[in-house]
Each structure stands twice: as structure tokens, then as C-alpha cells.
mmCIF file of C-alpha atoms in Angstrom:
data_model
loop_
_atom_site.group_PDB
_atom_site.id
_atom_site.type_symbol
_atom_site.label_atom_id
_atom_site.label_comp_id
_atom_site.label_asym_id
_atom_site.label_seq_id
_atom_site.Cartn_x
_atom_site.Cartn_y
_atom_site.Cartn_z
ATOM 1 C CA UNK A 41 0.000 0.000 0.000
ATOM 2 C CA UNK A 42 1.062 3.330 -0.791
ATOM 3 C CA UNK A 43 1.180 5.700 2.019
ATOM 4 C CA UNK A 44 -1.251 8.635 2.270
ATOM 5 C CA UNK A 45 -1.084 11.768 1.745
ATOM 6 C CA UNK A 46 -3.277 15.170 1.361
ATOM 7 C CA UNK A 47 -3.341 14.312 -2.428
ATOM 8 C CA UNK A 48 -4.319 10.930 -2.317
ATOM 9 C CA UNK A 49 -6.949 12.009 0.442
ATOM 10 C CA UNK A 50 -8.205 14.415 -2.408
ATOM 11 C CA UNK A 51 -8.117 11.801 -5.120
ATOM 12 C CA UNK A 52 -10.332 9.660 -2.634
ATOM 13 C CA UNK A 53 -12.895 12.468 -2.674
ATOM 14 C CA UNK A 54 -12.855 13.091 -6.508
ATOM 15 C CA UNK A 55 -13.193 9.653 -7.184
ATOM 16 C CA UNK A 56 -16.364 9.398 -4.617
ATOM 17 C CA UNK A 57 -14.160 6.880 -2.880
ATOM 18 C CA UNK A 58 -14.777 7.149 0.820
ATOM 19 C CA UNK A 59 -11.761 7.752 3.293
ATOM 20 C CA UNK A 60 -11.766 5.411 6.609
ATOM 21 C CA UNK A 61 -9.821 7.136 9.884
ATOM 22 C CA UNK A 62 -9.652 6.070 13.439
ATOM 23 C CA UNK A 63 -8.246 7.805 16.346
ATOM 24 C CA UNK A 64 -4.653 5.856 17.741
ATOM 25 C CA UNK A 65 -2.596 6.926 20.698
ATOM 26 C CA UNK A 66 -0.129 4.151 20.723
ATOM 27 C CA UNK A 67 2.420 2.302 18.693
ATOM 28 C CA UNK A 68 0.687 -1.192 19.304
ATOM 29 C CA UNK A 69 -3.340 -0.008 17.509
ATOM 30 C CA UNK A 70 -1.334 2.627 15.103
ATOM 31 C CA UNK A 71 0.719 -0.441 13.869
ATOM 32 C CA UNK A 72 -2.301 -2.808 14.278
ATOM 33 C CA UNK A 73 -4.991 0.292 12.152
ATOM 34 C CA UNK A 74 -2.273 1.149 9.424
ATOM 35 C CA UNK A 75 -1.899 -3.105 8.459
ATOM 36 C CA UNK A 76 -5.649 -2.603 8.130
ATOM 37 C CA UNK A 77 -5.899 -0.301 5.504
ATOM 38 C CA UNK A 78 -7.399 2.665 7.842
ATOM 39 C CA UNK A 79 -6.728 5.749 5.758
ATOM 40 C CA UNK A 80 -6.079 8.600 8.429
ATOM 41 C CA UNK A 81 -4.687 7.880 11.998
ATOM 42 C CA UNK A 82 -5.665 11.190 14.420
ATOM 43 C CA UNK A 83 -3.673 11.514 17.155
ATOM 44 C CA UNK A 84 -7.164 13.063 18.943
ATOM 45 C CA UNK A 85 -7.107 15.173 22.405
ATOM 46 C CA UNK A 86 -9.888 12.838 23.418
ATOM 47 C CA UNK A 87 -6.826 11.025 24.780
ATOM 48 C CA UNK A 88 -7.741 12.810 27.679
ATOM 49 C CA UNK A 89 -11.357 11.012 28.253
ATOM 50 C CA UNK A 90 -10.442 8.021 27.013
ATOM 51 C CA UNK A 91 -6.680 7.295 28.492
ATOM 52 C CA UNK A 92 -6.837 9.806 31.490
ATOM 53 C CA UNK A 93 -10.262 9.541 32.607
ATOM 54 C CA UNK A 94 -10.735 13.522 32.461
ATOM 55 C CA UNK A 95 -14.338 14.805 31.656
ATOM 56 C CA UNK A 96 -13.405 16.564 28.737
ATOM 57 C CA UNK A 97 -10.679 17.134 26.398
ATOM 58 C CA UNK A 98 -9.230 20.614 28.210
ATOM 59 C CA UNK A 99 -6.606 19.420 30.290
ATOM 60 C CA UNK A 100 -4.586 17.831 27.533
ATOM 61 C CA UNK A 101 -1.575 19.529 26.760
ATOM 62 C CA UNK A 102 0.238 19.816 23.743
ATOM 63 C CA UNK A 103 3.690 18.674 25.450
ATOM 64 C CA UNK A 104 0.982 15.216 26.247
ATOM 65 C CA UNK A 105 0.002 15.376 22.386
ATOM 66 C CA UNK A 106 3.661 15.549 21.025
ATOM 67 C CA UNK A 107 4.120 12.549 22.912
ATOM 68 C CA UNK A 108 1.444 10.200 21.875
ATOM 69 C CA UNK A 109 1.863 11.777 18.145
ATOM 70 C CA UNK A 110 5.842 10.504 18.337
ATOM 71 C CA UNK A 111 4.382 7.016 19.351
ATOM 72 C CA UNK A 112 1.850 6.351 17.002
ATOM 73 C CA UNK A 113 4.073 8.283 13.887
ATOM 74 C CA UNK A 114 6.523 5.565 14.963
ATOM 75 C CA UNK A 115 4.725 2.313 13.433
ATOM 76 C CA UNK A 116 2.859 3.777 10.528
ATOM 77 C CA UNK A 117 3.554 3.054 6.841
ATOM 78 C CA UNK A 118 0.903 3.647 5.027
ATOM 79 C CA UNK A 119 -1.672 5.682 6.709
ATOM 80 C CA UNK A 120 -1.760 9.659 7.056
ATOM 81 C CA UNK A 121 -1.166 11.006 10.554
ATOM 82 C CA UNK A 122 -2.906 13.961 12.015
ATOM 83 C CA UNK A 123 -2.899 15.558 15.212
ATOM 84 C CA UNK A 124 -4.805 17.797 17.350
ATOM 85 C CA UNK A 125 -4.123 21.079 18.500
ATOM 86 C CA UNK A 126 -5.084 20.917 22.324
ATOM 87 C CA UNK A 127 -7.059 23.399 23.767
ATOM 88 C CA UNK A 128 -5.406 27.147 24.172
ATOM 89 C CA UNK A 129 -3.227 25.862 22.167
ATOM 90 C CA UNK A 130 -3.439 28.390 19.587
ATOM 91 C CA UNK A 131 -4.994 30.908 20.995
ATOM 92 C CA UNK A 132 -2.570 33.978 18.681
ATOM 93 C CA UNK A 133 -1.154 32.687 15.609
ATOM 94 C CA UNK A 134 2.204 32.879 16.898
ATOM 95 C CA UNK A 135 1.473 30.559 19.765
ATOM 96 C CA UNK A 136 -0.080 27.879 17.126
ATOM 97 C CA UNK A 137 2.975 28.349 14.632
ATOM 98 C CA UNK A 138 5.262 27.382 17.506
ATOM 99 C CA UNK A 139 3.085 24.610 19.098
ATOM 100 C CA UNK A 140 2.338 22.870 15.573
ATOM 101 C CA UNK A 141 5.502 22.876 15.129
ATOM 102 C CA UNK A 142 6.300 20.730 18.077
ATOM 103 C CA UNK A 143 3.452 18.430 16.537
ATOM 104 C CA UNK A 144 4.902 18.375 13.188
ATOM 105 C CA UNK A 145 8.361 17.245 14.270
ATOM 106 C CA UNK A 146 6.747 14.801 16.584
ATOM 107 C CA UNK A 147 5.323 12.785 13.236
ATOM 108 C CA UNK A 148 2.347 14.729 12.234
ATOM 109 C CA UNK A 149 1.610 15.256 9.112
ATOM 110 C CA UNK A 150 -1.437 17.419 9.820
ATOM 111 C CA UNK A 151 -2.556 19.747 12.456
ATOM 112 C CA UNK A 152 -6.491 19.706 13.506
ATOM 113 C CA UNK A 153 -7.884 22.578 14.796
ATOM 114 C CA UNK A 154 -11.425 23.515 16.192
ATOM 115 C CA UNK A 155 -13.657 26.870 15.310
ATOM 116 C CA UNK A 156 -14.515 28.940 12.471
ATOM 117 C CA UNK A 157 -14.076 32.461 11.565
ATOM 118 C CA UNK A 158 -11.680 33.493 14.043
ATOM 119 C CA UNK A 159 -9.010 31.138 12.992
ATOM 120 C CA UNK A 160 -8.640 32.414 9.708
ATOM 121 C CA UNK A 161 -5.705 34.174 10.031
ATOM 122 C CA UNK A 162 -3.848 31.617 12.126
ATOM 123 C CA UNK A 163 -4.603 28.836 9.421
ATOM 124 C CA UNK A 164 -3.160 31.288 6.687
ATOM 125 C CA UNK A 165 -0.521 31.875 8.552
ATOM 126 C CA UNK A 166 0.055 27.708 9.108
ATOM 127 C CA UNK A 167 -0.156 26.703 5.559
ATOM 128 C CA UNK A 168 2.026 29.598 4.653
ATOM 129 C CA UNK A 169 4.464 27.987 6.725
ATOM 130 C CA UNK A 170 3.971 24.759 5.315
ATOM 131 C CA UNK A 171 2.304 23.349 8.179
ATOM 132 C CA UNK A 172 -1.083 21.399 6.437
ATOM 133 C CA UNK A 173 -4.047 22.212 8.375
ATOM 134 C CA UNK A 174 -7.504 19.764 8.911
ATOM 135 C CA UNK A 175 -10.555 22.292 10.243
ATOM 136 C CA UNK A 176 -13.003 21.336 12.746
ATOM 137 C CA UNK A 177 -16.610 22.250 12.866
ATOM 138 C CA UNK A 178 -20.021 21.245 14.675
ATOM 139 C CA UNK A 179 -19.916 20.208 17.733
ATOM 140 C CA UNK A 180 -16.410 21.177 18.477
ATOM 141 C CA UNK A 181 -15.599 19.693 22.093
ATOM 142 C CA UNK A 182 -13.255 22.240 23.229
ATOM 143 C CA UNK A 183 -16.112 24.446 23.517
ATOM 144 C CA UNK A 184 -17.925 22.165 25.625
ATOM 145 C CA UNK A 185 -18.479 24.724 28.152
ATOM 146 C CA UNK A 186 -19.876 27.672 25.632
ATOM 147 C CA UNK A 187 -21.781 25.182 23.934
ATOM 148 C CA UNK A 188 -23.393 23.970 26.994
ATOM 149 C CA UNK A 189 -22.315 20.466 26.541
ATOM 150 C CA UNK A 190 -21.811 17.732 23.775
ATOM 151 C CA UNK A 191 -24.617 18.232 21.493
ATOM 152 C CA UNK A 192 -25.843 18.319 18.305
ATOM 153 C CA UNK A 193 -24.949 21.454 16.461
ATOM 154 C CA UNK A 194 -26.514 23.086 12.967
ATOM 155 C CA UNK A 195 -29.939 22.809 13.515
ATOM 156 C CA UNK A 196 -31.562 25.845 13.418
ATOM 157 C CA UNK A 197 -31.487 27.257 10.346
ATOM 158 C CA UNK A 198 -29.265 30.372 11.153
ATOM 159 C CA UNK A 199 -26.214 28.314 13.053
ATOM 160 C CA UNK A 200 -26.692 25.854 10.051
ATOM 161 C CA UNK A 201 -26.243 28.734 7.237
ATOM 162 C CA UNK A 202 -23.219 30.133 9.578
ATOM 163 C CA UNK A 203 -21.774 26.449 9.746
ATOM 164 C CA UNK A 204 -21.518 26.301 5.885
ATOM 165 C CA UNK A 205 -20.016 29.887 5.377
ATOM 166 C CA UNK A 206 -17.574 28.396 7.915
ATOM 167 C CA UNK A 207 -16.974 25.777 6.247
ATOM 168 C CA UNK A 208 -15.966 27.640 2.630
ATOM 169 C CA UNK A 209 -14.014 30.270 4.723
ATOM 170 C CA UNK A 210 -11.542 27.466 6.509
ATOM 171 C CA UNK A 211 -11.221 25.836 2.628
ATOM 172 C CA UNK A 212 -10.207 29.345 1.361
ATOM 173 C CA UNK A 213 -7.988 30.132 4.042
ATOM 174 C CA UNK A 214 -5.943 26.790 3.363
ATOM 175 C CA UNK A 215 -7.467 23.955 4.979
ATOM 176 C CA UNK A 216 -6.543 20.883 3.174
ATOM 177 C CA UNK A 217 -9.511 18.569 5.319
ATOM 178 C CA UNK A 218 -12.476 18.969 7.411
ATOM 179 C CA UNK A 219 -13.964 17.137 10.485
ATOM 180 C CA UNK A 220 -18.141 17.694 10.806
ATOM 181 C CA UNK A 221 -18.946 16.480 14.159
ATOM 182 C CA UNK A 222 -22.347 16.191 15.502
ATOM 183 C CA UNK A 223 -24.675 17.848 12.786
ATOM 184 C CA UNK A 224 -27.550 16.945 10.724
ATOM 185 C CA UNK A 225 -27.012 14.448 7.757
ATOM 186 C CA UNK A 226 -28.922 16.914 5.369
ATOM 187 C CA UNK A 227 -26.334 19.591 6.730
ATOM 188 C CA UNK A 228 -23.074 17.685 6.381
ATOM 189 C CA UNK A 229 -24.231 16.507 2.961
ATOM 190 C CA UNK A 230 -24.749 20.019 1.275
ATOM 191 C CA UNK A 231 -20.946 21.166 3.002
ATOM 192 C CA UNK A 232 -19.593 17.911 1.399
ATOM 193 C CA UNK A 233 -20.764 18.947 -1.612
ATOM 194 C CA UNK A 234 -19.775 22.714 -1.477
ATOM 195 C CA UNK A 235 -16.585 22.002 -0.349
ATOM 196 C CA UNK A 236 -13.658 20.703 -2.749
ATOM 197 C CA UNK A 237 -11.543 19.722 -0.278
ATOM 198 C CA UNK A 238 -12.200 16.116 1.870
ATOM 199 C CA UNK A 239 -15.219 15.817 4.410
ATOM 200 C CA UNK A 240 -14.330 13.656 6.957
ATOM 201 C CA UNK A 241 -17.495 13.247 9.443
ATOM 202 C CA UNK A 242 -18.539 12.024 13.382
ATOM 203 C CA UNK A 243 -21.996 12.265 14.045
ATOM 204 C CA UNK A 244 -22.774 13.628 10.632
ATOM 205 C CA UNK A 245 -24.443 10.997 8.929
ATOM 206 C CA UNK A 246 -23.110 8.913 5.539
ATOM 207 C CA UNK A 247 -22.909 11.612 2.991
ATOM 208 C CA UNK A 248 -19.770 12.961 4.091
ATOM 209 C CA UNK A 249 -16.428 11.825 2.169
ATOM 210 C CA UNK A 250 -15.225 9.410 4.717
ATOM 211 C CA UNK A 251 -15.867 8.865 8.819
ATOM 212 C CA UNK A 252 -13.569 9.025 12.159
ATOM 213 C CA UNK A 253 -14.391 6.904 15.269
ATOM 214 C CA UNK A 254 -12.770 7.059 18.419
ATOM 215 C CA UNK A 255 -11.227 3.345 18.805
ATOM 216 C CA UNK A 256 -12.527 3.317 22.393
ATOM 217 C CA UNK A 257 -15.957 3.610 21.347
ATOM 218 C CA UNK A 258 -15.417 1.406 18.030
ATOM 219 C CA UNK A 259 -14.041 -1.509 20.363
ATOM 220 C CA UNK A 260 -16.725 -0.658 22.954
ATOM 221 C CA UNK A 261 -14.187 0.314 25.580
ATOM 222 C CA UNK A 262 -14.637 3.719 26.619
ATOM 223 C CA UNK A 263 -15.175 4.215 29.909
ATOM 224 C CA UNK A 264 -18.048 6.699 30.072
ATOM 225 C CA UNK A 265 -21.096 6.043 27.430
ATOM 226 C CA UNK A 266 -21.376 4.871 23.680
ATOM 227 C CA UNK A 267 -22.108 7.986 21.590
ATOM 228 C CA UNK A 268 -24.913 7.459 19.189
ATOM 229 C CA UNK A 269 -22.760 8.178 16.357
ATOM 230 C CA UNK A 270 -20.784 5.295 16.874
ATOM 231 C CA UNK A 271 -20.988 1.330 17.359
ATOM 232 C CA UNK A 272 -19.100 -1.609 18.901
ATOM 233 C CA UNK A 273 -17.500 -3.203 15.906
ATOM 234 C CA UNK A 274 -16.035 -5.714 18.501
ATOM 235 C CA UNK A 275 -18.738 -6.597 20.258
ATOM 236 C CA UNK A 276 -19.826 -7.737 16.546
ATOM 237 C CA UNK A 277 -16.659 -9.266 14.731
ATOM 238 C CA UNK A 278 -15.136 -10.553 18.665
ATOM 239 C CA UNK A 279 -12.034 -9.673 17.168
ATOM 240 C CA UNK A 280 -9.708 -6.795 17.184
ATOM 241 C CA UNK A 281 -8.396 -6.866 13.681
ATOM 242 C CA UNK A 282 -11.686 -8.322 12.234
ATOM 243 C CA UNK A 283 -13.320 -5.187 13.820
ATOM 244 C CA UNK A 284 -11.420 -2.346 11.888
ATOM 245 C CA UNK A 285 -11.484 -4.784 8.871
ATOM 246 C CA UNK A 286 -15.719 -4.541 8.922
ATOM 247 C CA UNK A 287 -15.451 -1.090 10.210
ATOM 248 C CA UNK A 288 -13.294 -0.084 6.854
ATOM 249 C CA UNK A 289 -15.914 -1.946 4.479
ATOM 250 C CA UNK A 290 -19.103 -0.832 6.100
ATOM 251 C CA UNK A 291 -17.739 3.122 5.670
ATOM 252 C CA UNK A 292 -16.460 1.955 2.238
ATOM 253 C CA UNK A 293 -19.881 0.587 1.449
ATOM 254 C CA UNK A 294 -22.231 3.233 2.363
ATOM 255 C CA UNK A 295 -23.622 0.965 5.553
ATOM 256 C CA UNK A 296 -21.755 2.873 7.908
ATOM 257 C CA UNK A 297 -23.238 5.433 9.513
ATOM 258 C CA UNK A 298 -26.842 4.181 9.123
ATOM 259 C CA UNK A 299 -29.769 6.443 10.153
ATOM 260 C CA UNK A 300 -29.331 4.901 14.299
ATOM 261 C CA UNK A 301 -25.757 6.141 14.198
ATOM 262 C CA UNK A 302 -26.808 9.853 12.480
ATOM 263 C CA UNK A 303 -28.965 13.007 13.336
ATOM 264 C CA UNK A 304 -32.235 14.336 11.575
#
């Protein structure tokens, strides 16, 4: 297998094929994902729910980040790696050139980070610097506590016509990928087809040019609740391997999300 890359990822999209991705924090599942054929390997700051046991993803810190994206970069041949920007992270643009930096030389080959509008200037200034860029809209979970909690996002018709111009500001400031997480299927399908660059979604029904999963809640391990987005592939297959195998097909197919794992 060839390894990935932003223009394969693109290729993916033109050709209507859809992209797979799972989060990894570790050598061991990065190795284990990457043999499998999983397209995109994020390096998410859910590390912090799932492998600290916090409540959210705010007190991960990008010094914690670096380290789990050196890990998982260590074992991967084929897939593309991308990493999150923790939260306050990049707050100016000159704290996010320096800090993406850190995840860049750590293995990344992508930075992820969450909001709109405001960001603008910091993801020109990124790309200009050669640092690719993956924006993050929806329900963005370092904004848990404006938001009012994890929930579904776009559904009045004003926050879903601000969500779209969002969307085609990030793609012409640079953005190279977007995350939808957490927004209605009808919505994510009309940004995946505004958009020219790669709609990866969470929560955002099927139309979208590929899906992400957290492994913890793909394997049915997480320690907290099983979003309705996602589903125990485990639990299913009662293997590992066999798991992310059917996961892969049933995004490749169309069969996964079905309307139980998406919102109306």
C-alpha cells in the first residue's frame, strides 16, 4: 500500500471513494490500524477522556500530544497522521505556529484545529508555513463549556447557514480537510458537496467523504457512554483486527453510519 497523503486524500474524494480514519494513541493499535488499511490515523485530544479519565478534552496539553503523536508516527507506513491542536493551544497565531511545530516534528503530518471564523488568520498563517491544516466544525468539544455540553450542532437554520459559510471560509484560508462532528445528515451533505476539499465526518451521517471513530468507542471500551454516532465493531466481529477490517468496508460501502448512528 502506498502511504497517504493530502493528495491521495483528495483523489479519494474526486473519485467518490470514501476515506476510513480512526483515532490511535499508541504504537501497538497505530501499527495494528495502518496493516488494516485505515486511511487517516488522528492523534485526537480525546486522549484525555479516554486514556486519562478527564471529563473533557481541556486538560490535555500539547507537550501530552507531542508525545502520543511521536508514538503512534513511529509504526505507521501507510496511513496519514494527524494531530490535534489541544485546547489554548493556539490561541494567537504565533502561539499555534510554535506549538504545531512541536506536533509536526513529533510525526504529524497534519494539524487539527477547532472553530470557524476566528481562525482564519492563524490557518493562513500555518499553511504559509507549510504546516497542512484539517478544520473542525459542529460540535467542536473544546467548547464544551460555551456550547453547553456535547450536542448536536446546525440545527436551526441560522447556526446551520453560519456552519456552511464556515466551512468555505476554513477551505479558502488553506485547509486541506475537514472534520463535521455532531450535525444533521442533510447539513453535512450540502458542506460535502460545497466544499472541494475532503469531508471527513462524526456524528454527521453517511454523505460525508469518509468517517472518524474514536477506537474506544469502536471496540466498545470507553469508559463513560457509547455515543450514538458510533458502534461496537467488537462486540460484533469478537475480534480486534476483524473489527477495523468490517469497520473499513461498512464506511467503504455506504452501511456505515446508518440512520441509528446519524442526526435528523
Amino acid at each position: 500500500m502506498k502511504k497517504v497523503s493530502v493528495s491521495s486524500l483528495l483523489a479519494q474524494k474526486q473519485a467518490a471513494q470514501k476515506i476510513t480514519a480512526l483515532t490511535a494513541y499508541d504504537a501497538s493499535f497505530a501499527k495494528l490500524f495502518d496493516e488494516q488499511g485505515i486511511d487517516i490515523l488522528l492523534i485526537g485530544d480525546s486522549l484525555g477522556m479516554v486514556l486519562q479519565g478527564e471529563e473533557s478534552t481541556l486538560p490535555v496539553t500539547i507537550e501530552q500530544m507531542a508525545y502520543h503523536t511521536r508514538c503512534v508516527s513511529k509504526n505507521v507506513q501507510h496511513a496519514f497522521v494527524m494531530a490535534d491542536m489541544p485546547f489554548m493551544s493556539y490561541a494567537t497565531p504565533e502561539q499555534a505556529y510554535a506549538n504545531a511545530a512541536k506536533l509536526m516534528a513529533a510525526g504529524a503530518q497534519m494539524v487539527k484545529l477547532e472553530g470557524g471564523e476566528w481562525l482564519l488568520e492563524t490557518i493562513h498563517g500555518l499553511v504559509q508555513r507549510s504546516v497542512p491544516v484539517c478544520g473542525h466544525l459542529g460540535l467542536t468539544p473544546q467548547s464544551v463549556n460555551v456550547l453547553g455540553g456535547f450536542k448536536v450542532q446546525g440545527r436551526e437554520a441560522a447556526k446551520a447557514q453560519q456552519l456552511v459559510a464556515d466551512a468555505l471560509a476554513l477551505e479558502q484560508a488553506g485547509v486541506q480537510l475537514l472534520v463535521l462532528e455532531c450535525v444533521p445528515t442533510s447539513l453535512a451533505q450540502k458542506v460535502s458537496q460545497q466544499l472541494s476539499i475532503p469531508v471527513i465526518g462524526i456524528g454527521a451521517g453517511v454523505h460525508t467523504d469518509g468517517q472518524i471513530l474514536v477506537m474506544h468507542d469502536m471496540l466498545g471500551i470507553s469508559a463513560n457512554y457509547m455515543p450514538k454516532f458510533s458502534k461496537n465493531y467488537l462486540l460484533e466481529c469478537g475480534d480486534i483486527r476483524q473489527a477495523v477490517s468490517q469497520y473499513k468496508d461498512d464506511v467503504i460501502s455506504g452501511q456505515f453510519p446508518s440512520s441509528a448512528h446519524s442526526f435528523e
